[in-house]
Amino acid sequence: MAPKKNAAAGANSQSTSSSTPATNTPVSNKPSSTSTASRNASTNPQDIATGIWENYVNNTPQRVKLIDTFMLFLVIVGGLQFLYCILAGNYPFNAFLSGFSATVGQFVLTASLRIQTNSANAADFKQLSHERAFADFVFGSMILHFFCVNFIN
Amino acid sequence: MRFTLLGLLLGFLGIVSALSATGSSLLVIIEEEADKSKYSQFWADLQGRGYEITYRSPKDTNLSLFLHGEPAYSHLLLLPPKSKGLGPNLTPNLLVDFINGGSNILLALSAEQAVPTAINSLLLELDINLPSDRTSLVVDHLAYDLTSSAEKHDVLLIPSAEPKKGVVDFFSVDGLVAFPRAVGQVLGNASPMLSSIVKAGASAYIYNPKEETEGVEDPFATGSQINIVSAFQARNSARFTVLGSSEALQDTWFDAKVRLPGTDYKAGKTSNKEFAQRLSEWAFKEIGVLRVEQVQHSLDEDTKDINPKIYRVKNDVRYSIEISEWDVDQWIPFNPPTGDAVQLEFSMLSPFHRLSLNSSPSTTNKDATAFSTTFRTPDQHGIFNFYVEYRRPFFTAIEDKQTVTVRHFAHDEFPRSYEISAAWPWISGIWVTIGGWLAFVAIWLYSKPTRDNKPASAKK
């Protein structure tokens, strides 16, 4: 057990050390204050987390942040429904299925909207405009909502 | 169905059913005309009850149990023949056909003469075993008649047995019944159609007086194994009764003075007359005949729609069956013996419900008892039967099957989700998701992406 644990710890430390430069490389273009802060605190986990968070806040487009907020909301709503199913039982099961699958389906649709409209992936979706992606998203979501409301009876 | 066929036949013969539920023509097989007078009280009793008695000798060449392929008589009383056999007109095959035709047989045996092999093999068909040496009789050194058989101990005096729980008591009489020179029968224990009417006492055993040996070694049967009177009811409810002692029906033993050995030296008259009446009433279907009058089933909440062809799963259903019993000269409401119940099965291959029915006087028919219950159809669709099968000793069988379809819920018959409070969290989950989505769409459309932020990521 012990050597295995050590090996795992080693792998962890390796991955963190390798990930730190990876996060640092794009950050190197940034204003020096943040980059120095992250570089100096590269061994402190709390500072790493703050660094990632600041990085996210500063570099993410506003619409992607909106999508992420919505997806987090869906995860919370879906998680609550699942928790209720575990605690209170799955009767009526179709209600659980439609309630839970509404959040899961919405999450999947939102994730694909995030992929298609993220400017980081612009190279992959040259022929697809953001407006088209959004229209697809709205259409798909409405079908999903119709299905769920119908299925719950 | 059987009753109607038989009724039709009897109509052709010009015989009106007087007492028995099945008909009043009785054929008595008696070999010697002179012996007839020995049973005069018994004949008088039968005639007084409305039977039309035909006496025939087994040697009679014109004797036939059948007319145009149907039983020519409703009942047959076979008295022990003096000669070796019963002749070609009363073979075991014909007698079995006679039962299958729905007619009843009362067979009287006697240890005075050897039992004919034909009768032996007929009884074997019905799983009733007689002693193999055919001349054996039943003796009991503790329950014999002191006045008539002080030496031989072959006149048994048997009181009526304690009624069994859940079994109807048709045969119990006050006092002792004498069974002189009885042939003991042993019933096979595999057949549910056999039942015992009178058993020998615990100290009885079967003994062959022709054997030379002193004492009995390895008797054929002992104690209450031995049946003096036993009954067989066929699947068509035709009755076959075996009376071990034909002498018990003779005038000599009706109200004979007897003395039972024992501490109290109980003396008195025999109850043979009453017992002979009870036995012949049962054997010739004057009692214990059941009839299904009316079967009704319906939804519990909608009793106006009687006997619908189709139900839904989880319907509350009410079922009721009316049964009456033939009692000598009329139909009376049937009540099962204490400890017994009429049961309903709601079955598809195997029963999904087996319920004891509650009895109450019928509201529509004063001659019947209504047996009813309510239950919920199982959560299983298919073809189901309301099935009442009532087979009990000494009662004719009842079998009633009503077939209905049980369908599943139609798609608009399920309860709406909002009627089930357990579904409310998931309903709100859906609407919260939809509301969140609408808010998201609104914010998305409202907030145009700022071009300022873009270049940083766009450069990558």
PDB file of C-alpha atoms in Angstrom, chain B residues 264-395:
ATOM      1  CA  ASP B 264     -73.945 -49.976  31.920  1.00  0.00           C
ATOM      2  CA  TYR B 265     -75.510 -52.790  29.857  1.00  0.00           C
ATOM      3  CA  LYS B 266     -77.237 -50.265  27.707  1.00  0.00           C
ATOM      4  CA  ALA B 267     -80.399 -51.730  26.240  1.00  0.00           C
ATOM      5  CA  GLY B 268     -82.824 -50.269  23.773  1.00  0.00           C
ATOM      6  CA  LYS B 269     -84.164 -50.216  20.262  1.00  0.00           C
ATOM      7  CA  THR B 270     -82.067 -49.840  17.176  1.00  0.00           C
ATOM      8  CA  SER B 271     -82.321 -46.708  15.046  1.00  0.00           C
ATOM      9  CA  ASN B 272     -82.021 -48.668  11.819  1.00  0.00           C
ATOM     10  CA  LYS B 273     -85.258 -47.331  10.401  1.00  0.00           C
ATOM     11  CA  GLU B 274     -84.179 -43.735  10.747  1.00  0.00           C
ATOM     12  CA  PHE B 275     -80.689 -44.525   9.484  1.00  0.00           C
ATOM     13  CA  ALA B 276     -82.062 -46.394   6.456  1.00  0.00           C
ATOM     14  CA  GLN B 277     -84.191 -43.376   5.662  1.00  0.00           C
ATOM     15  CA  ARG B 278     -81.262 -40.964   5.979  1.00  0.00           C
ATOM     16  CA  LEU B 279     -78.987 -43.189   3.945  1.00  0.00           C
ATOM     17  CA  SER B 280     -81.485 -43.665   1.115  1.00  0.00           C
ATOM     18  CA  GLU B 281     -82.298 -39.953   1.137  1.00  0.00           C
ATOM     19  CA  TRP B 282     -78.676 -39.145   0.586  1.00  0.00           C
ATOM     20  CA  ALA B 283     -77.961 -42.000  -1.815  1.00  0.00           C
ATOM     21  CA  PHE B 284     -80.921 -41.060  -4.042  1.00  0.00           C
ATOM     22  CA  LYS B 285     -80.125 -37.337  -3.967  1.00  0.00           C
ATOM     23  CA  GLU B 286     -82.931 -36.105  -1.798  1.00  0.00           C
ATOM     24  CA  ILE B 287     -80.446 -34.112   0.267  1.00  0.00           C
ATOM     25  CA  GLY B 288     -77.085 -32.491  -0.268  1.00  0.00           C
ATOM     26  CA  VAL B 289     -77.774 -31.384  -3.847  1.00  0.00           C
ATOM     27  CA  LEU B 290     -76.518 -27.884  -4.564  1.00  0.00           C
ATOM     28  CA  ARG B 291     -77.523 -25.558  -7.369  1.00  0.00           C
ATOM     29  CA  VAL B 292     -76.120 -22.257  -8.540  1.00  0.00           C
ATOM     30  CA  GLU B 293     -78.980 -19.815  -9.006  1.00  0.00           C
ATOM     31  CA  GLN B 294     -77.562 -16.505 -10.105  1.00  0.00           C
ATOM     32  CA  VAL B 295     -74.068 -15.179 -10.547  1.00  0.00           C
ATOM     33  CA  GLN B 296     -73.516 -11.444 -10.645  1.00  0.00           C
ATOM     34  CA  HIS B 297     -70.404  -9.380 -10.855  1.00  0.00           C
ATOM     35  CA  SER B 298     -70.052  -5.677 -11.410  1.00  0.00           C
ATOM     36  CA  LEU B 299     -67.983  -2.658 -10.555  1.00  0.00           C
ATOM     37  CA  ASP B 300     -68.351  -1.796  -6.902  1.00  0.00           C
ATOM     38  CA  GLU B 301     -69.314   1.812  -7.632  1.00  0.00           C
ATOM     39  CA  ASP B 302     -71.582   0.981 -10.560  1.00  0.00           C
ATOM     40  CA  THR B 303     -73.847  -1.928  -9.629  1.00  0.00           C
ATOM     41  CA  LYS B 304     -76.306  -1.194 -12.436  1.00  0.00           C
ATOM     42  CA  ASP B 305     -74.073  -2.602 -15.151  1.00  0.00           C
ATOM     43  CA  ILE B 306     -74.336  -6.298 -14.326  1.00  0.00           C
ATOM     44  CA  ASN B 307     -71.827  -8.853 -15.607  1.00  0.00           C
ATOM     45  CA  PRO B 308     -69.781  -6.631 -17.909  1.00  0.00           C
ATOM     46  CA  LYS B 309     -67.363  -8.394 -20.248  1.00  0.00           C
ATOM     47  CA  ILE B 310     -64.447  -6.163 -19.445  1.00  0.00           C
ATOM     48  CA  TYR B 311     -62.791  -4.694 -16.371  1.00  0.00           C
ATOM     49  CA  ARG B 312     -59.702  -2.585 -15.890  1.00  0.00           C
ATOM     50  CA  VAL B 313     -56.755  -3.409 -13.640  1.00  0.00           C
ATOM     51  CA  LYS B 314     -57.208  -2.098 -10.098  1.00  0.00           C
ATOM     52  CA  ASN B 315     -60.986  -1.867 -10.409  1.00  0.00           C
ATOM     53  CA  ASP B 316     -62.998  -2.508  -7.264  1.00  0.00           C
ATOM     54  CA  VAL B 317     -65.259  -5.400  -8.198  1.00  0.00           C
ATOM     55  CA  ARG B 318     -68.263  -6.880  -6.437  1.00  0.00           C
ATOM     56  CA  TYR B 319     -69.051 -10.571  -6.963  1.00  0.00           C
ATOM     57  CA  SER B 320     -72.057 -12.497  -5.777  1.00  0.00           C
ATOM     58  CA  ILE B 321     -73.228 -16.077  -6.312  1.00  0.00           C
ATOM     59  CA  GLU B 322     -76.533 -17.491  -5.141  1.00  0.00           C
ATOM     60  CA  ILE B 323     -76.620 -21.122  -4.098  1.00  0.00           C
ATOM     61  CA  SER B 324     -79.563 -23.205  -3.006  1.00  0.00           C
ATOM     62  CA  GLU B 325     -79.766 -26.704  -1.643  1.00  0.00           C
ATOM     63  CA  TRP B 326     -82.317 -29.414  -2.347  1.00  0.00           C
ATOM     64  CA  ASP B 327     -83.804 -30.588   0.931  1.00  0.00           C
ATOM     65  CA  VAL B 328     -86.129 -33.572   0.435  1.00  0.00           C
ATOM     66  CA  ASP B 329     -88.925 -31.719  -1.389  1.00  0.00           C
ATOM     67  CA  GLN B 330     -87.876 -28.111  -1.859  1.00  0.00           C
ATOM     68  CA  TRP B 331     -85.007 -25.785  -2.579  1.00  0.00           C
ATOM     69  CA  ILE B 332     -83.760 -24.038   0.538  1.00  0.00           C
ATOM     70  CA  PRO B 333     -81.001 -21.472   1.065  1.00  0.00           C
ATOM     71  CA  PHE B 334     -77.665 -23.232   1.275  1.00  0.00           C
ATOM     72  CA  ASN B 335     -75.459 -22.586   4.269  1.00  0.00           C
ATOM     73  CA  PRO B 336     -72.047 -24.218   4.430  1.00  0.00           C
ATOM     74  CA  PRO B 337     -71.307 -26.302   7.538  1.00  0.00           C
ATOM     75  CA  THR B 338     -69.604 -24.411  10.362  1.00  0.00           C
ATOM     76  CA  GLY B 339     -65.903 -24.057   9.744  1.00  0.00           C
ATOM     77  CA  ASP B 340     -66.338 -24.169   5.998  1.00  0.00           C
ATOM     78  CA  ALA B 341     -66.702 -21.387   3.440  1.00  0.00           C
ATOM     79  CA  VAL B 342     -67.486 -20.987  -0.223  1.00  0.00           C
ATOM     80  CA  GLN B 343     -64.458 -19.481  -1.900  1.00  0.00           C
ATOM     81  CA  LEU B 344     -63.997 -17.421  -5.016  1.00  0.00           C
ATOM     82  CA  GLU B 345     -60.894 -17.543  -7.139  1.00  0.00           C
ATOM     83  CA  PHE B 346     -60.045 -14.730  -9.511  1.00  0.00           C
ATOM     84  CA  SER B 347     -57.661 -16.585 -11.714  1.00  0.00           C
ATOM     85  CA  MET B 348     -55.633 -16.450 -14.882  1.00  0.00           C
ATOM     86  CA  LEU B 349     -53.936 -19.873 -15.019  1.00  0.00           C
ATOM     87  CA  SER B 350     -53.288 -19.539 -11.286  1.00  0.00           C
ATOM     88  CA  PRO B 351     -55.476 -17.648  -8.838  1.00  0.00           C
ATOM     89  CA  PHE B 352     -54.539 -14.029  -8.150  1.00  0.00           C
ATOM     90  CA  HIS B 353     -57.162 -13.873  -5.411  1.00  0.00           C
ATOM     91  CA  ARG B 354     -58.716 -16.656  -3.368  1.00  0.00           C
ATOM     92  CA  LEU B 355     -61.368 -15.173  -1.116  1.00  0.00           C
ATOM     93  CA  SER B 356     -63.866 -16.625   1.303  1.00  0.00           C
ATOM     94  CA  LEU B 357     -67.306 -15.340   0.433  1.00  0.00           C
ATOM     95  CA  ASN B 358     -69.607 -13.764   2.995  1.00  0.00           C
ATOM     96  CA  SER B 359     -73.060 -15.283   3.081  1.00  0.00           C
ATOM     97  CA  SER B 360     -76.252 -13.311   3.428  1.00  0.00           C
ATOM     98  CA  PRO B 361     -79.873 -14.080   2.587  1.00  0.00           C
ATOM     99  CA  SER B 362     -80.583 -13.397  -1.033  1.00  0.00           C
ATOM    100  CA  THR B 363     -82.633 -10.288  -1.686  1.00  0.00           C
ATOM    101  CA  THR B 364     -84.231 -11.583  -4.867  1.00  0.00           C
ATOM    102  CA  ASN B 365     -84.592 -15.320  -4.258  1.00  0.00           C
ATOM    103  CA  LYS B 366     -86.005 -16.635  -0.999  1.00  0.00           C
ATOM    104  CA  ASP B 367     -84.686 -20.135  -1.752  1.00  0.00           C
ATOM    105  CA  ALA B 368     -81.058 -19.131  -2.036  1.00  0.00           C
ATOM    106  CA  THR B 369     -78.198 -17.736  -0.053  1.00  0.00           C
ATOM    107  CA  ALA B 370     -76.146 -14.988  -1.662  1.00  0.00           C
ATOM    108  CA  PHE B 371     -72.400 -15.384  -1.250  1.00  0.00           C
ATOM    109  CA  SER B 372     -70.611 -12.174  -2.051  1.00  0.00           C
ATOM    110  CA  THR B 373     -67.394 -10.275  -1.708  1.00  0.00           C
ATOM    111  CA  THR B 374     -65.643  -7.217  -3.061  1.00  0.00           C
ATOM    112  CA  PHE B 375     -62.045  -7.103  -4.130  1.00  0.00           C
ATOM    113  CA  ARG B 376     -59.657  -5.131  -6.297  1.00  0.00           C
ATOM    114  CA  THR B 377     -58.591  -6.640  -9.607  1.00  0.00           C
ATOM    115  CA  PRO B 378     -54.849  -7.330  -9.670  1.00  0.00           C
ATOM    116  CA  ASP B 379     -52.359  -5.109 -11.494  1.00  0.00           C
ATOM    117  CA  GLN B 380     -52.213  -7.583 -14.354  1.00  0.00           C
ATOM    118  CA  HIS B 381     -54.157  -7.434 -17.578  1.00  0.00           C
ATOM    119  CA  GLY B 382     -55.407 -10.520 -19.401  1.00  0.00           C
ATOM    120  CA  ILE B 383     -58.290 -12.967 -19.487  1.00  0.00           C
ATOM    121  CA  PHE B 384     -59.479 -13.810 -15.980  1.00  0.00           C
ATOM    122  CA  ASN B 385     -62.084 -16.137 -14.512  1.00  0.00           C
ATOM    123  CA  PHE B 386     -64.407 -15.640 -11.593  1.00  0.00           C
ATOM    124  CA  TYR B 387     -64.158 -19.234 -10.485  1.00  0.00           C
ATOM    125  CA  VAL B 388     -66.139 -20.874  -7.714  1.00  0.00           C
ATOM    126  CA  GLU B 389     -65.351 -24.513  -7.123  1.00  0.00           C
ATOM    127  CA  TYR B 390     -67.056 -26.089  -4.162  1.00  0.00           C
ATOM    128  CA  ARG B 391     -66.403 -29.798  -3.750  1.00  0.00           C
ATOM    129  CA  ARG B 392     -67.157 -31.154  -0.323  1.00  0.00           C
ATOM    130  CA  PRO B 393     -67.992 -34.619   1.024  1.00  0.00           C
ATOM    131  CA  PHE B 394     -71.702 -35.427   0.722  1.00  0.00           C
ATOM    132  CA  PHE B 395     -72.511 -32.308  -1.314  1.00  0.00           C
TER     133      PHE B 395
END
